[in-house]
Coordinates of C-alpha atoms in Angstrom, one line a residue:
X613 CA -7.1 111.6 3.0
X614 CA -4.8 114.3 1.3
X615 CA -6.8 117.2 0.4
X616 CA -3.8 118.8 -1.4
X617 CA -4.2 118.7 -5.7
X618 CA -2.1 116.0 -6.7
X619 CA 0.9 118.1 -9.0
X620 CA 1.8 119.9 -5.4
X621 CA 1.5 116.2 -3.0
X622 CA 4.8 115.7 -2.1
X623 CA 6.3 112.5 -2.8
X624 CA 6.4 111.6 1.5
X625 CA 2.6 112.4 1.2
X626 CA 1.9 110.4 -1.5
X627 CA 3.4 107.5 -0.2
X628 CA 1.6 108.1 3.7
X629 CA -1.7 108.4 1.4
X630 CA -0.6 104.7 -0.8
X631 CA 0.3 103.4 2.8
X632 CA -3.4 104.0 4.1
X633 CA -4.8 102.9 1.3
X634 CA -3.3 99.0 0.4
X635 CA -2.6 98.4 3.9
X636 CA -6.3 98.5 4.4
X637 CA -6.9 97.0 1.3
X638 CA -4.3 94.6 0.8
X639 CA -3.0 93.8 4.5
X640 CA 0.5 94.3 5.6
X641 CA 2.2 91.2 5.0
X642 CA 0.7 91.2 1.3
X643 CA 1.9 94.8 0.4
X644 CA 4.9 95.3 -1.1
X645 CA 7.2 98.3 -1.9
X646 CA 6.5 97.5 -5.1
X647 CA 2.6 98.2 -4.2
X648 CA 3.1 101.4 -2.5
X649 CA 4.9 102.8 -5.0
X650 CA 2.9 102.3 -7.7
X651 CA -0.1 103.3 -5.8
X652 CA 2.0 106.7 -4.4
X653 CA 3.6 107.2 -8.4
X654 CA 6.9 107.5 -7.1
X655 CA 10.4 105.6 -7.4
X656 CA 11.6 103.1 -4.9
X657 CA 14.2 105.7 -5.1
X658 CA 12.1 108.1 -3.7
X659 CA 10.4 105.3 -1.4
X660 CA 14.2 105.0 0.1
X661 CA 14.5 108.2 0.3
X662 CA 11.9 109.2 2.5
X663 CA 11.7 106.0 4.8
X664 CA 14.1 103.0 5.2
X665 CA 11.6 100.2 5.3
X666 CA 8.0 99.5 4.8
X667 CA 7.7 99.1 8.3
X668 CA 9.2 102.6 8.8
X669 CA 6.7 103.7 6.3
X670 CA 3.5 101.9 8.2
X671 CA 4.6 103.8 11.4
X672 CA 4.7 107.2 9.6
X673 CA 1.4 106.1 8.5
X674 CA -0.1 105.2 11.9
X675 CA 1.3 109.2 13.3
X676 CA -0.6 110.4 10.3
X677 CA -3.7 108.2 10.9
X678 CA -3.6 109.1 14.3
X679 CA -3.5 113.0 13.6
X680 CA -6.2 113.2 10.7
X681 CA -8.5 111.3 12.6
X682 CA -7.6 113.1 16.0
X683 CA -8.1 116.4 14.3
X684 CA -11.4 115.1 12.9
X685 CA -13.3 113.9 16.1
X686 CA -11.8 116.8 17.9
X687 CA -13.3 119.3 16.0
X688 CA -16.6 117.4 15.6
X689 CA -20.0 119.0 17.2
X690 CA -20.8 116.3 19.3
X691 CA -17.9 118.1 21.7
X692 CA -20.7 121.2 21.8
X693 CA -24.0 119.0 23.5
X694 CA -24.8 120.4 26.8
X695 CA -25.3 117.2 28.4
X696 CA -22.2 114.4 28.8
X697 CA -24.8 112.0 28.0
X698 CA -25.5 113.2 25.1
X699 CA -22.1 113.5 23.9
X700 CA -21.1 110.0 24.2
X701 CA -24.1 108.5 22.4
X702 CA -23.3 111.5 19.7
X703 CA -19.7 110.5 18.8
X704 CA -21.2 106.9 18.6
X705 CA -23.5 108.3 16.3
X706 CA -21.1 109.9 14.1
X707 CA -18.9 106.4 14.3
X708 CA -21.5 105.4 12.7
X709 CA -22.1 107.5 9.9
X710 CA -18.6 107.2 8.9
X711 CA -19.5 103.7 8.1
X712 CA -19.6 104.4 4.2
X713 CA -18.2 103.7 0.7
X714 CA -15.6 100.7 0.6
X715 CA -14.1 98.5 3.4
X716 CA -10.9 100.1 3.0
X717 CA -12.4 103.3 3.2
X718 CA -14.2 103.1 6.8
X719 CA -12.1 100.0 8.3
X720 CA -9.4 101.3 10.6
X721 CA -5.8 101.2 10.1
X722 CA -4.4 100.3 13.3
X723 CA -6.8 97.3 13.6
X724 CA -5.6 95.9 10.4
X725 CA -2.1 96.6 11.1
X726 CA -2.0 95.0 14.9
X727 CA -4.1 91.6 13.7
X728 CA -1.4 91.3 11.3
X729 CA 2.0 92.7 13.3
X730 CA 1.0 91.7 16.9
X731 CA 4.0 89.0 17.1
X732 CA 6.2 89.8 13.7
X733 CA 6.7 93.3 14.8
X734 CA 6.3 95.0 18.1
X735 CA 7.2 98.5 17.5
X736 CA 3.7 98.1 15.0
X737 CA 2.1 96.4 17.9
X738 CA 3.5 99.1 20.3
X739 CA 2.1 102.0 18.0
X740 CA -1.1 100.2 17.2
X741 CA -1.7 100.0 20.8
X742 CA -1.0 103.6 21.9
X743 CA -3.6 104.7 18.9
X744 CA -6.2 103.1 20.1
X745 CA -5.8 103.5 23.7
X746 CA -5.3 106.8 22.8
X747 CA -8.6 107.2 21.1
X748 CA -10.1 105.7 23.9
X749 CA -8.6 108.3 26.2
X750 CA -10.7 111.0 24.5
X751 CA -14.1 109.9 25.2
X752 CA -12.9 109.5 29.2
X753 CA -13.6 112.8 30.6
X754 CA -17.4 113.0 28.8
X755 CA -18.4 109.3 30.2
X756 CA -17.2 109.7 33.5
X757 CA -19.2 113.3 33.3
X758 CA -21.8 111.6 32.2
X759 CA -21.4 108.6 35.1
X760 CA -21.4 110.7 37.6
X761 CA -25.0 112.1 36.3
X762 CA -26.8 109.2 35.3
X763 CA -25.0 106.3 36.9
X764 CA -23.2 107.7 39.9
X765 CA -23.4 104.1 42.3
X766 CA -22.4 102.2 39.3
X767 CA -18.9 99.8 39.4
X768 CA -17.6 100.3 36.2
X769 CA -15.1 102.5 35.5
X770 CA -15.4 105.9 32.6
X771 CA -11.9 103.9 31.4
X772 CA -13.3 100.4 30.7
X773 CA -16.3 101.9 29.1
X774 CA -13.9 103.8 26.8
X775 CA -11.8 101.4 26.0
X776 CA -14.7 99.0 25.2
X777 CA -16.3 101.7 22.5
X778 CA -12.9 100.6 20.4
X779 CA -13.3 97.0 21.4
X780 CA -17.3 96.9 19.8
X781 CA -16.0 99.1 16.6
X782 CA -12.8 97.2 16.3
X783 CA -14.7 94.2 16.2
X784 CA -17.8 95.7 14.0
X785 CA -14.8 96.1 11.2
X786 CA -13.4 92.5 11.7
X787 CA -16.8 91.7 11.1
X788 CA -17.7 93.6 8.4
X789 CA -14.4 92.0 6.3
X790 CA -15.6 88.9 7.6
X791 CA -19.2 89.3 5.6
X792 CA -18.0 92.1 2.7
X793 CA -20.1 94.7 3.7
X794 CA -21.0 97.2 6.6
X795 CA -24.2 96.4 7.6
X796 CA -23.1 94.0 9.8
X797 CA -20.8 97.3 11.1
X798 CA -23.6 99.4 11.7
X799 CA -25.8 97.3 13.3
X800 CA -22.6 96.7 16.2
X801 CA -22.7 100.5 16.3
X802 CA -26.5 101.0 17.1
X803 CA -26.0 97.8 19.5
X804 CA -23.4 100.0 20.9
X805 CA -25.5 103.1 21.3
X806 CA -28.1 101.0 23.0
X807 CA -25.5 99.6 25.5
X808 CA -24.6 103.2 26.4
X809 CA -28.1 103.8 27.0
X810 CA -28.3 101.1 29.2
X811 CA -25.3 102.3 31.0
X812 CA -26.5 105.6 31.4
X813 CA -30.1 105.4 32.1
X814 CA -31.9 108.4 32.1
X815 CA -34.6 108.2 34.8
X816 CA -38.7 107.2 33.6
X817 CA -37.1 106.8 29.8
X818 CA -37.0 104.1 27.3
X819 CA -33.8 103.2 25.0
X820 CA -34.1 104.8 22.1
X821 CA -35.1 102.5 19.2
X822 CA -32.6 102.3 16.3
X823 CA -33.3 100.5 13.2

């Protein structure tokens, strides 16, 4: 994720960079200091000196997760679509056309962390939690926009339906481990957009088809 040339990466950054890297890769439980300093190309000195534990290290890394992927649907153009609608099934869209390259590079780090740490380690769990619920809380203000347009007498709430967009991609990654590749993942993202639709019916109009 570091954008910085490597000779000016600062040993902390290399090892937040490592951390994103084999955790997704390797899981928590099977990555070792050892691992993430080999993979940063630093000391465990410099490991020690930075952060006390790996478990200290994997919640600097879920801040960081949380702040380069915060920054990067934030600034997104989906936010710029007139209609809420249209947002919502937008930053679906986008979900999915981050679906690329490895399984470590498109899987999501606090899903792999909280399968792993949900009982063994509840400060993990804890921070999992409020990055993904925090996510969530992003897309609330467009769907309940968009409720209120499209769906106004309807008994769900713009919360639920937020919270279940991470539920479907959470699971499309669990999935796509599960088979070793993301088609699987991307048809659970158009099934997703199609549920939206569904959701948010625009009057005398079809679903759109998705392959």
């Amino acid at each position: 994720m570091s954008t910085t040339p490597p000779a000016t990466v600062s040993s902390r950054q290399r090892l937040l960079d490592a951390a994103l890297s084999e955790f997704r890769t390797r899981g928590y439980a099977a990555t070792t200091v050892d691992d993430l300093c080999r993979a940063a190309g630093v000391s465990k000195g410099a490991f020690f000196h930075h952060f006390a534990s790996k478990e200290a290290l994997a919640l600097a890394a879920v801040e960081y997760w949380n702040t380069y992927t915060g920054q990067l649907f934030a600034q997104s153009s989906y936010h710029t679509l007139p209609d809420p609608r249209d947002r919502v099934l937008a930053y679906i869209d986008l979900r999915g056309e981050l679906l690329q390259g490895e399984l470590a590079q498109y899987t999501c780090l606090l899903g792999t962390l909280v399968q792993e740490t949900y009982e063994s380690h509840p400060a993990l769990r804890a921070a999992c939690r409020a990055g993904i619920e925090g996510h969530a809380d992003t897309l609330v203000r467009d769907i309940a926009e968009a409720k209120k347009k499209y769906a106004p007498k309807a008994t769900w709430s713009p919360e639920s339906v937020a919270l279940y967009t991470q539920t479907a991609l959470q699971g499309a990654f669990v999935l796509a481990k599960a088979q070793g590749g993301l088609a699987v993942a991307a048809d659970a993202v158009a099934h997703l957009h199609r549920y939206i639709e569904l959701l948010l019916p625009v009057p005398n109009s079809k679903p759109r088809r998705t392959p």
